[in-house]
Coordinates of C-alpha atoms and ligand atoms in Angstrom, one line a residue:
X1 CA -57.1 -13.6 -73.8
X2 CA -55.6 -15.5 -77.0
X3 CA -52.4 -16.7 -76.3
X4 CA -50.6 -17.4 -79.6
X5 CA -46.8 -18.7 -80.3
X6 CA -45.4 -17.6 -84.0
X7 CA -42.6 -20.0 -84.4
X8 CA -39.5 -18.3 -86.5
X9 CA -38.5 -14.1 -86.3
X10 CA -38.6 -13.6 -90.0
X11 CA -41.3 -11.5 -92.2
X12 CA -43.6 -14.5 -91.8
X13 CA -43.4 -14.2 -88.0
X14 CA -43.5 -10.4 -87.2
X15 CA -46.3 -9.9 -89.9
X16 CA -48.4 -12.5 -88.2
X17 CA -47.9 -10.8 -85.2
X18 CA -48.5 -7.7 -86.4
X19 CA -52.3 -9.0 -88.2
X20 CA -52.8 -10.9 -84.6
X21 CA -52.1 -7.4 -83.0
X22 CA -54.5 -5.8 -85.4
X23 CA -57.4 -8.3 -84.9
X24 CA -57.5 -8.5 -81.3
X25 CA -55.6 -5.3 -80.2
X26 CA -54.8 -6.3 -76.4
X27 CA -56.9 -9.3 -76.2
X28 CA -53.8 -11.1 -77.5
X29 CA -50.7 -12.4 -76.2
X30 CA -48.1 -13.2 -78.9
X31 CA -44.5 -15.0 -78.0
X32 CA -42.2 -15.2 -80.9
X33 CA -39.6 -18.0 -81.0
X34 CA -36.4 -18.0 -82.9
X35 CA -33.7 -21.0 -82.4
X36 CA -31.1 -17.9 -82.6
X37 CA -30.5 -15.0 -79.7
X38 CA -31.3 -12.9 -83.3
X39 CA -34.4 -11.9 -84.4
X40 CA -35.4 -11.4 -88.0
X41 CA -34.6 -14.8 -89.8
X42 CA -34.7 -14.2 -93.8
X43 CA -33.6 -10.5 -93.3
X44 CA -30.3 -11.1 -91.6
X45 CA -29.5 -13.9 -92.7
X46 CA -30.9 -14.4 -96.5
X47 CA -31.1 -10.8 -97.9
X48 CA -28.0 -10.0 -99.7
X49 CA -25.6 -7.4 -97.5
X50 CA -25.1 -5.2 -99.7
X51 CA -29.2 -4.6 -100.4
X52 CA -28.9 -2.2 -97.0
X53 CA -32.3 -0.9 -98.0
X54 CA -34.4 -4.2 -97.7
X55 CA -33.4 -4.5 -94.5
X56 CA -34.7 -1.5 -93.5
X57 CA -38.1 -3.2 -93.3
X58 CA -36.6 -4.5 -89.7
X59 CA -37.6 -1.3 -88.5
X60 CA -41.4 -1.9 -88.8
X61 CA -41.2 -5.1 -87.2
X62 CA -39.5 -3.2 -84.0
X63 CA -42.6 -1.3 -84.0
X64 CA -44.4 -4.8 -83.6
X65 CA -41.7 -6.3 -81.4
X66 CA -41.8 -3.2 -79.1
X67 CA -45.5 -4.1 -78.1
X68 CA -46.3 -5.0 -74.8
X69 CA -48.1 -7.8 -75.7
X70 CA -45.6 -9.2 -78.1
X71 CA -42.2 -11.0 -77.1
X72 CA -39.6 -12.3 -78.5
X73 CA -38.3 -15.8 -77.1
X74 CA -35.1 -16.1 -79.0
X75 CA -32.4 -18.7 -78.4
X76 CA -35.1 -21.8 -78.1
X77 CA -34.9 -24.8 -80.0
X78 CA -39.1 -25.9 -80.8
X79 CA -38.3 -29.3 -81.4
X80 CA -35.3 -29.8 -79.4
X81 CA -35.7 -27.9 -75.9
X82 CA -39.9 -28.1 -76.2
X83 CA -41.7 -29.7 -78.5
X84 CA -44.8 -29.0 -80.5
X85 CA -47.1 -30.4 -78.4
X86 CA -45.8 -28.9 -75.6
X87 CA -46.4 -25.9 -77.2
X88 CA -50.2 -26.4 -78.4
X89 CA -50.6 -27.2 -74.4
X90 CA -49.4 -24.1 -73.5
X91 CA -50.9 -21.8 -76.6
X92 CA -54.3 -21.7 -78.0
X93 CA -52.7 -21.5 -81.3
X94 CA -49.0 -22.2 -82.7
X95 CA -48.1 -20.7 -86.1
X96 CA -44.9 -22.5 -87.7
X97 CA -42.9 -19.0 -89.5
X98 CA -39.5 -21.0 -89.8
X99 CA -38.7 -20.1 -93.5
X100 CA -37.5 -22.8 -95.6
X101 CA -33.5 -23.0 -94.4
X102 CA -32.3 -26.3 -96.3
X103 CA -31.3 -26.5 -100.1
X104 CA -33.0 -28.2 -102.3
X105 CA -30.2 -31.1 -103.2
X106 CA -29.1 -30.9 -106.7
X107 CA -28.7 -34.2 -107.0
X108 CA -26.1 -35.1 -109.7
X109 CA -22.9 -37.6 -109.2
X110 CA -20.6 -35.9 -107.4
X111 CA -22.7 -33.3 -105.5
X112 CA -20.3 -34.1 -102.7
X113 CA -16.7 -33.2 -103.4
X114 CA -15.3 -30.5 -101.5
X115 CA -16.0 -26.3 -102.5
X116 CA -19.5 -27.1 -103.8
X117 CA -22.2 -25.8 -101.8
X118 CA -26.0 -25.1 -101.6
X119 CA -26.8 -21.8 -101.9
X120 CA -28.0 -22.0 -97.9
X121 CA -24.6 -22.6 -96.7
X122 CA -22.5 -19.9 -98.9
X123 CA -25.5 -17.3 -98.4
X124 CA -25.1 -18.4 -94.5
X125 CA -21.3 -17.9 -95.0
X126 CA -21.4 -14.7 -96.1
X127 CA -24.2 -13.3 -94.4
X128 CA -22.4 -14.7 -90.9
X129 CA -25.4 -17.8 -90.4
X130 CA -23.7 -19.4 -87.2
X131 CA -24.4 -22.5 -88.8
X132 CA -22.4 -21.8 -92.0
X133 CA -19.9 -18.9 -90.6
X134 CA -16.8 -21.6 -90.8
X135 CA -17.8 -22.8 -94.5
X136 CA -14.6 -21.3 -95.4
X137 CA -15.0 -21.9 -99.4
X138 CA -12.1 -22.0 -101.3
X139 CA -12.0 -19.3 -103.6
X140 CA -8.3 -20.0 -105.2
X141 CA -9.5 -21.6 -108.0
X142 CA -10.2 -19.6 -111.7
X143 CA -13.7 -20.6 -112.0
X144 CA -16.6 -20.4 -110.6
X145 CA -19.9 -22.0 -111.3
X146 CA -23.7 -20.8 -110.2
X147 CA -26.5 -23.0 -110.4
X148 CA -30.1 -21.4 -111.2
X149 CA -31.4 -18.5 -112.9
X150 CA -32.9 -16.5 -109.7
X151 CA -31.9 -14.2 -107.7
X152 CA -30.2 -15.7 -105.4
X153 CA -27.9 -16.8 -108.1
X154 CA -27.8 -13.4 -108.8
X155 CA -26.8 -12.3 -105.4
X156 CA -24.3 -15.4 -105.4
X157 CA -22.6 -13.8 -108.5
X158 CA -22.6 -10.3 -107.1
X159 CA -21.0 -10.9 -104.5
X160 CA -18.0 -13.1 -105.8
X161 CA -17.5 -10.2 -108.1
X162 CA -17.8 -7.1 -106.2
X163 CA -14.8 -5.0 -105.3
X164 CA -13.7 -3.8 -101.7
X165 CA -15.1 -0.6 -102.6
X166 CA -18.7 -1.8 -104.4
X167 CA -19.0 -3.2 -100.7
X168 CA -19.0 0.0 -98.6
X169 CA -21.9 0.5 -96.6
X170 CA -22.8 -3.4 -96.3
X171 CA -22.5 -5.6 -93.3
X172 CA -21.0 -8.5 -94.9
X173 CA -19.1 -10.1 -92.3
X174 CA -15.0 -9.7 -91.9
X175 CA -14.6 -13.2 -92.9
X176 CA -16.2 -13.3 -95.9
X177 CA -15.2 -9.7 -96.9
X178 CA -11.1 -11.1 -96.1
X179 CA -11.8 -14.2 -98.2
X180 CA -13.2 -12.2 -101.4
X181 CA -10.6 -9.6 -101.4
X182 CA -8.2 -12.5 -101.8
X183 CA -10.2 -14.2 -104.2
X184 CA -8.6 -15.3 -107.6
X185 CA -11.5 -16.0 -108.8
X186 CA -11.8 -14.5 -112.9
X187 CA -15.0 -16.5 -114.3
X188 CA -18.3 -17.0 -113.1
X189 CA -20.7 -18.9 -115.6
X190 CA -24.2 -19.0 -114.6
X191 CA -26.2 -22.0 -115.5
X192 CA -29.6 -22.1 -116.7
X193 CA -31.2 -25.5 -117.3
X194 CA -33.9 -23.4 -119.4
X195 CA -33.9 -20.3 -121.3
X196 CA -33.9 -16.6 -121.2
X197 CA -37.8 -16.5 -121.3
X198 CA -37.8 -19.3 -118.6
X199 CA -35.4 -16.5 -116.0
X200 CA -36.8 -16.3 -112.6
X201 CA -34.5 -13.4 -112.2
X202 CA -36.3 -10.0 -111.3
X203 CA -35.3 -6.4 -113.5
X204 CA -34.0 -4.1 -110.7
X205 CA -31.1 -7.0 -109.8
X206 CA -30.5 -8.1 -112.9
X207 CA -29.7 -4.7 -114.0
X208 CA -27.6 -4.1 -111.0
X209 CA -24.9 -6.7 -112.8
X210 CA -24.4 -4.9 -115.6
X211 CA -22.9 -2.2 -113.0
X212 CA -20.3 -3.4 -111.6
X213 CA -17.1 -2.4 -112.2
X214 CA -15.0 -5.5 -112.5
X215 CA -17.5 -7.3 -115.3
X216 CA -19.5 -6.8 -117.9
X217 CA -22.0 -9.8 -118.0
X218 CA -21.7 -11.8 -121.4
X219 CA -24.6 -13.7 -123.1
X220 CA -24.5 -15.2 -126.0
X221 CA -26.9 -13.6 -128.9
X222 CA -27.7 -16.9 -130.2
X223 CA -29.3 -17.9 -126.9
X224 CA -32.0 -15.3 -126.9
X225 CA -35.3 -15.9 -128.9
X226 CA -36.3 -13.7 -131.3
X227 CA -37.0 -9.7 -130.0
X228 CA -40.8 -10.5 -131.5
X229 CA -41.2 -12.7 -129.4
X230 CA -40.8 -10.9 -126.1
X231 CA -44.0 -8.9 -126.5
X232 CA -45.5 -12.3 -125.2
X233 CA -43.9 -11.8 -122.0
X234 CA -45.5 -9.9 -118.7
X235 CA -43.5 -6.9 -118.1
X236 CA -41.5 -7.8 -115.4
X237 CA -39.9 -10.2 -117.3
X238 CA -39.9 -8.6 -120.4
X239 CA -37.7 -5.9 -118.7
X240 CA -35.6 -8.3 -117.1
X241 CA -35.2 -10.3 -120.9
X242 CA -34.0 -6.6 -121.8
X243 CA -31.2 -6.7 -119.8
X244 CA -29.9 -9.7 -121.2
X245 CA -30.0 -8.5 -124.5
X246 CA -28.1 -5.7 -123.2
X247 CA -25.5 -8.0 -122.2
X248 CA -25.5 -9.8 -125.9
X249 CA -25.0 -6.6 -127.0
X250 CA -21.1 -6.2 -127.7
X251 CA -20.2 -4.0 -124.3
X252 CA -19.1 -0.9 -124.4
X253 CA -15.0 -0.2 -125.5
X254 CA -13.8 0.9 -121.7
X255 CA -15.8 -1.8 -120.7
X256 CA -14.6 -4.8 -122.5
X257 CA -11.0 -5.6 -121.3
X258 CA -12.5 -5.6 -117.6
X259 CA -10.6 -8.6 -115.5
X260 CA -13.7 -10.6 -114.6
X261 CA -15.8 -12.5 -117.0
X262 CA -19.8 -13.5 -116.2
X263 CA -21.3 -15.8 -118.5
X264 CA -24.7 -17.0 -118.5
X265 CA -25.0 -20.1 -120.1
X266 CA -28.4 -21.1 -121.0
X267 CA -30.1 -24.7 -121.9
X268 CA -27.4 -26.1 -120.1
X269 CA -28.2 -28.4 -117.3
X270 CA -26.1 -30.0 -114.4
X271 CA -25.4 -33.7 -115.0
X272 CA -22.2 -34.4 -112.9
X273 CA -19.6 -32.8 -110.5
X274 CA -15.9 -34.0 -111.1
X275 CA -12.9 -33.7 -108.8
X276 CA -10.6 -36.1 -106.9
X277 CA -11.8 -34.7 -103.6
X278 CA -12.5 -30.9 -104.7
X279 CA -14.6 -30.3 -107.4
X280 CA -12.3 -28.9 -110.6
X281 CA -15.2 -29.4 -113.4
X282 CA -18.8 -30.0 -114.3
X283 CA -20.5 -32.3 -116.9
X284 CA -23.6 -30.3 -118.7
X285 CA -25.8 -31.6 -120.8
X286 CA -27.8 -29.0 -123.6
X287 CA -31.1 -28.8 -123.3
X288 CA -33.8 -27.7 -125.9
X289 CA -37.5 -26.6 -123.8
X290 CA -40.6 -29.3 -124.4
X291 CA -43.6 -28.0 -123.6
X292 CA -41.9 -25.6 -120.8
X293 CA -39.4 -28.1 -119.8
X294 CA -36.1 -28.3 -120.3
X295 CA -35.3 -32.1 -121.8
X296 CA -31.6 -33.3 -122.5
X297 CA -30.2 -33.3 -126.4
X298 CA -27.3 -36.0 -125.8
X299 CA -25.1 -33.3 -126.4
X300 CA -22.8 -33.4 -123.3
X301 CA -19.8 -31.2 -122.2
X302 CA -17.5 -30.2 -119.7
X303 CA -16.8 -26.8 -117.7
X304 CA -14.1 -26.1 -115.5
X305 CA -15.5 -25.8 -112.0
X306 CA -13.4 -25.0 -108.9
X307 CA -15.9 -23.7 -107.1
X308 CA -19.8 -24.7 -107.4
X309 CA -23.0 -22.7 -105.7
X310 CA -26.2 -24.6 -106.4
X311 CA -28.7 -21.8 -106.7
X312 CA -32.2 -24.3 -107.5
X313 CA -34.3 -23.0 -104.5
X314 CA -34.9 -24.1 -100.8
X315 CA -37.2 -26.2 -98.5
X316 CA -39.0 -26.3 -95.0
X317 CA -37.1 -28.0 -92.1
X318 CA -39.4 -30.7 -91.1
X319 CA -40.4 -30.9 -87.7
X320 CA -41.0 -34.5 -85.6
X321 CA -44.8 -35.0 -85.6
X322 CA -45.8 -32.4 -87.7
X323 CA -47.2 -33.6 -91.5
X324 CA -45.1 -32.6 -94.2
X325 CA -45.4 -32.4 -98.0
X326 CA -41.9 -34.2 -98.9
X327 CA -42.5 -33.2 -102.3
X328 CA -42.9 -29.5 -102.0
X329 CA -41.0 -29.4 -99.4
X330 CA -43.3 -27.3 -97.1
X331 CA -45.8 -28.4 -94.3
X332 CA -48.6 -30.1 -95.2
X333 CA -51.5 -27.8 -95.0
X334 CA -54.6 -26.2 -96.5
X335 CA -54.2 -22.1 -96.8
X336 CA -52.2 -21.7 -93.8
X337 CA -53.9 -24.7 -91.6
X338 CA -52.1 -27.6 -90.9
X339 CA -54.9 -28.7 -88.1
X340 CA -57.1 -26.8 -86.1
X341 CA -54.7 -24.8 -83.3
X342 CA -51.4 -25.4 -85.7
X343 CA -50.3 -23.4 -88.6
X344 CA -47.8 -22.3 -90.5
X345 CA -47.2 -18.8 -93.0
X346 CA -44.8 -17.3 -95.3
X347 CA -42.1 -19.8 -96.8
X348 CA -42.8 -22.7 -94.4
X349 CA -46.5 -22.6 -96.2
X350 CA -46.3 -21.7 -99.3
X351 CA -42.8 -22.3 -100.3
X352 CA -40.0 -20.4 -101.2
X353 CA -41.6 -17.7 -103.3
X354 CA -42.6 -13.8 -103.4
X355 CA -41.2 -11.2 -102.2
X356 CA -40.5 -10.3 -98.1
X357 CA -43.7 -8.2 -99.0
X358 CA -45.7 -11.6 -100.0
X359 CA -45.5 -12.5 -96.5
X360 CA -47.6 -10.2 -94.9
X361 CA -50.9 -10.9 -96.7
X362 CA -50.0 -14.5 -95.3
X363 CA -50.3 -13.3 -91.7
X364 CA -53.5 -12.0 -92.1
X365 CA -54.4 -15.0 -93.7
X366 CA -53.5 -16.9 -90.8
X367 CA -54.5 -14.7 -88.4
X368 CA -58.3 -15.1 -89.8
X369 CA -58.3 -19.1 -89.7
X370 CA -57.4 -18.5 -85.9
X371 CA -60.4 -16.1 -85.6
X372 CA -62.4 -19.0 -87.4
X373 CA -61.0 -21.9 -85.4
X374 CA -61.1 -20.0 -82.3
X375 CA -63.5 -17.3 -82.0
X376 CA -63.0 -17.2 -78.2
X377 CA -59.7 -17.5 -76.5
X378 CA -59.2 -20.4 -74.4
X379 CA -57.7 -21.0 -71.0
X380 CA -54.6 -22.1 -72.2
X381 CA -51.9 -20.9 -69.9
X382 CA -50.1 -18.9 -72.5
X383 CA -46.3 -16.9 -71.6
X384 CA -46.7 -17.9 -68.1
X385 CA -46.9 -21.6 -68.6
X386 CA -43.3 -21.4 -70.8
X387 CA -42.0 -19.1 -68.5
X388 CA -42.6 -22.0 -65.7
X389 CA -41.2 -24.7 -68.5
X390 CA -38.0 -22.7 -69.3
X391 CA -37.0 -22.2 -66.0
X392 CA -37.7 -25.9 -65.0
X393 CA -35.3 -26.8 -67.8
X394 CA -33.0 -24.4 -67.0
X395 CA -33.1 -22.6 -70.8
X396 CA -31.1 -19.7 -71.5
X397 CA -33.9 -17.0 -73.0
X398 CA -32.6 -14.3 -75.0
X399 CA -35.4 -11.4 -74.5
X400 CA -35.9 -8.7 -77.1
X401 CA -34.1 -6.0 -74.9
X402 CA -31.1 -8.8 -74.7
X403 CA -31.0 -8.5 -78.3
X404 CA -31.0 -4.8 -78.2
X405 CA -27.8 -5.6 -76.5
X406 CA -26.3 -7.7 -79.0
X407 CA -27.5 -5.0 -81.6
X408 CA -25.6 -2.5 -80.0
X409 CA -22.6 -4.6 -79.4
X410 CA -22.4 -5.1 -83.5
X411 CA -22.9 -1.4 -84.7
X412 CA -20.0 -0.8 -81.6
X413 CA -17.4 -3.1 -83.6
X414 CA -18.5 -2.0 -87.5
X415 CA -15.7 -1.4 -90.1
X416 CA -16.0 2.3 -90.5
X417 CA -18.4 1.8 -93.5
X418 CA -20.3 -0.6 -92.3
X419 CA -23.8 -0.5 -90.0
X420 CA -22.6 -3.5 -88.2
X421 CA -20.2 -6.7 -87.7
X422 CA -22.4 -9.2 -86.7
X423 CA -21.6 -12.3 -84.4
X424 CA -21.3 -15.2 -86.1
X425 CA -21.0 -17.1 -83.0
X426 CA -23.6 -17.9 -80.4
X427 CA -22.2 -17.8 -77.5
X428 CA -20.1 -14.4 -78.1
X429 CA -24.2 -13.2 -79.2
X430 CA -24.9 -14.4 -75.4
X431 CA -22.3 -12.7 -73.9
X432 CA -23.0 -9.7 -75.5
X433 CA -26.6 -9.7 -73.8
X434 CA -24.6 -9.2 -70.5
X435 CA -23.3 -6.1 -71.1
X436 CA -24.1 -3.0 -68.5
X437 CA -27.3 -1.4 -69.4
Ligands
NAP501 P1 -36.0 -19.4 -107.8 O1 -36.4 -18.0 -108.1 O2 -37.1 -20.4 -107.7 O3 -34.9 -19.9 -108.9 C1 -34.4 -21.1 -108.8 C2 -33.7 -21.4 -110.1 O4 -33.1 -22.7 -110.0 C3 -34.6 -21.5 -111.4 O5 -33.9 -20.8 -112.4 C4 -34.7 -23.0 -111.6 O6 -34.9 -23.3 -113.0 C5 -33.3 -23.5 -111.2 N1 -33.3 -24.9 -110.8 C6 -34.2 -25.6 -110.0 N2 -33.8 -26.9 -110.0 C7 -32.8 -27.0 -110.8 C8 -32.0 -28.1 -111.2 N3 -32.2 -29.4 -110.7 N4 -31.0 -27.9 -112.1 C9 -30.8 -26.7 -112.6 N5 -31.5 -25.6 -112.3 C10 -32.5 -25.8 -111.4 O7 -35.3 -19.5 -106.4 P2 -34.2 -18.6 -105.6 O8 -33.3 -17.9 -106.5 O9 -33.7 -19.4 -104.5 O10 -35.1 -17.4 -104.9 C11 -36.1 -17.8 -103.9 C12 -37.1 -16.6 -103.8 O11 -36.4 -15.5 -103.1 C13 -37.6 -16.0 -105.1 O12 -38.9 -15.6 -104.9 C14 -36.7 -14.8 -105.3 O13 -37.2 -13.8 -106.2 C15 -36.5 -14.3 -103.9 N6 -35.3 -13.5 -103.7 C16 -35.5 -12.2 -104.0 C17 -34.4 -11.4 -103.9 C18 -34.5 -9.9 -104.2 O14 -35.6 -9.4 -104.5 N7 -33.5 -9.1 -104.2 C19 -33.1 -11.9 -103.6 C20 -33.0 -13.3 -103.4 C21 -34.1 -14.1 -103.5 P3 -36.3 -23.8 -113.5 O15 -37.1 -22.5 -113.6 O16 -36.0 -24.4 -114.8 O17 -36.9 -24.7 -112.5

């Protein structure tokens, strides 16, 4: 018997357990850790609420979690209540799935006044993170500014400008939904350091902005490069280029007096945050691309800011006595191996890239060094052996029927058009594990 512990309950984790399950069938023992009572990382806590349909893909990794020879170990702290080599002790091999959770810093003067955040923290806030759930942005100001041309900025952007209604059938949480509906928010510019060709912004969501019924998303025709010259272009982002030009276009006449502007303003890049406390404006700097990169022209200005979401992309939580690439910010590895018996998949390996989709060929991935490293299981002591150290420590387990629990607990509280209202706290997520059966 292999005894394997996935480390992280996103994508990256259930689809190595699900390649694990395929390669060895019951020969294999899988526990699957998560610092939360929650399972599902990246899907609960990074997909957008109102993209309902993503999630979805929770339901295969039930299947996989419903297995007798897979378990989910939730509300453990690998690195804080056992450590890594407490882990390889007990496990023939350990597979690091933790995502990448931290922002990558923006770095610019400034980056600290009050209401300007890291995409990780207002994504958390809104999506009911327990980390982030008391962010509490201040969303009284008149402008808002979003780092980064991805789609996270794009979800950033949605979200401050949906409407109450554009929100039915989401789980947002209450908070955030009570904080938006009170927002005075009434421009959102979206910086690009680059250009329109440069976009790492997908087609389906950048088309999904130019439906909402409280904007219509502005770019200035003077940004884009000549139509020509987007034949160059793959498709994807070809189509996604086309969208833009849509919103150059001047927009339609019911659309044009509608109370909330979006700007995207390319070749503009962050040099400095400005506030006596809170943020109220940003210094930008135009850009011109050299050789793919965006290089300063001397030509500064300033933008009203009163709220800031850095948008630039994410890295890997280190972890004490595991080797980490500080400049990719991602465990040190090659394809998947970090050393023989520890691994890591998915963000934590490859960076924060791809689709949730990308992550499964990475379990299989890692699932075959495993097979190479270890083409016999060992006597390694497996589920047993951190059953033993849990209850000599006296740690509070959250199994994946407990979580069940907590499920049902949410989808018993939802708004009426909501699947769910999620805990944002930990300890109410405990409690909820108590209910009768
Ligand atoms: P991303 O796609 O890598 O985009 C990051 C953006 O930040 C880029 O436009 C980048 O510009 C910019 N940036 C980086 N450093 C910067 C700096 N110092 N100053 C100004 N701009 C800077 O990252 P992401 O949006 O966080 O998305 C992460 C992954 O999740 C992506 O694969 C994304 O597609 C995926 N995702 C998918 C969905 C969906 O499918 N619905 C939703 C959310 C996220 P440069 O190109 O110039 O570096």
């Amino acid at each position: 018997m292999r005894h394997i512990a996935i480390i992280g309950s996103g994508p990256a984790g259930y689809y190595t357990a699900e390649a694990a399950q395929k390669q060895w069938g019951d020969d294999v023992s899988i526990d699957i850790f998560d610092m939360l009572p929650v399972p599902y990382g990246l899907i609960r806590f990074g997909v957008a609420p109102d993209h309902q349909s993503i999630k979805g893909v929770t339901r295969r990794y039930e299947q996989t979690a419903l297995a007798d020879n897979v378990r989910f170990v939730g509300n453990v702290k690998v690195g804080q209540d056992v450590s890594i080599p407490e882990l390889q002790g007990l496990y023939d091999a350990v597979v690091l799935a933790t995502g990448a959770p931290r922002d990558r810093e923006i770095g610019v003067p400034g980056d600290h006044l009050r209401n300007v955040f890291g995409s990780a923290g207002f994504v958390g806030w809104y999506n009911g993170h327990p980390e982030f759930a008391a962010l509490d942005p201040d969303l009284s100001g008149h402008t808002a500014v979003v780092i980064g041309m991805g789609n996270v900025a794009l979800d950033v952007t949605r979200i401050l400008a949906k409407t109450r209604d554009e929100f039915a059938g989401s789980d947002i949480v209450g908070h955030a939904l009570d904080s938006l509906m009170t927002s005075n928010i009434r421009r959102i510019v979206v910086l690009g350091r680059r250009g329109p060709h440069q976009i790492m912004m997908t087609p389906k969501e950048l088309g999904e902005l130019g439906h909402l019924s409280r904007t219509a998303p502005r770019v200035d025709p003077d940004d884009l490069p000549e139509l020509a010259d987007d034949a160059l272009l793959e498709p994807g982002i070809r189509k996604a280029v086309g969208h833009l030009r849509t919103f150059a276009a001047p927009p339609e006449s019911d659309r044009a007096d509608l109370p909330l502007q979006v700007e995207f303003d390319f070749f503009a890049a962050p040099r400095g945050l400005i506030g006596d406390g809170k943020v109220r404006a940003m210094s930008v700097e135009r850009t011109r691309i050299e050789d793919g990169r965006a290089v300063g022209t001397g030509d500064f200005y300033e933008i009203r800011a009163d709220l800031v979401v850095s948008c630039i992309g994410y890295q890997t939580s280190p972890i004490a006595g595991v080797p980490f690439d500080e400049r990719a910010g991602r465990f040190a590895n090659d394809e998947g191996r970090i050393l023989p018996g520890l691994y890591c998949v998915g963000w934590a390996r490859r960076g924060p890239s791809g689709t949730i989709g990308t992550n499964r060929p990475d379990g299989f991935g890692v699932v075959e060094l495993i097979a190479q490293d270890f083409p016999a299981g060992g006597a390694k002591a497996g589920r047993e052996g951190f059953d033993a150290l849990a209850a000599e420590r006296g740690l509070d387990v959250v199994s994946f029927s407990d979580w069940k629990k907590i499920e049902e607990a949410e989808q018993a509280r939802a708004r009426d058009d909501a699947p769910r209202e999620k805990f944002v706290d930990v300890d109410d997520m405990i409690r909820a594990t108590s209910l009768a059966d």
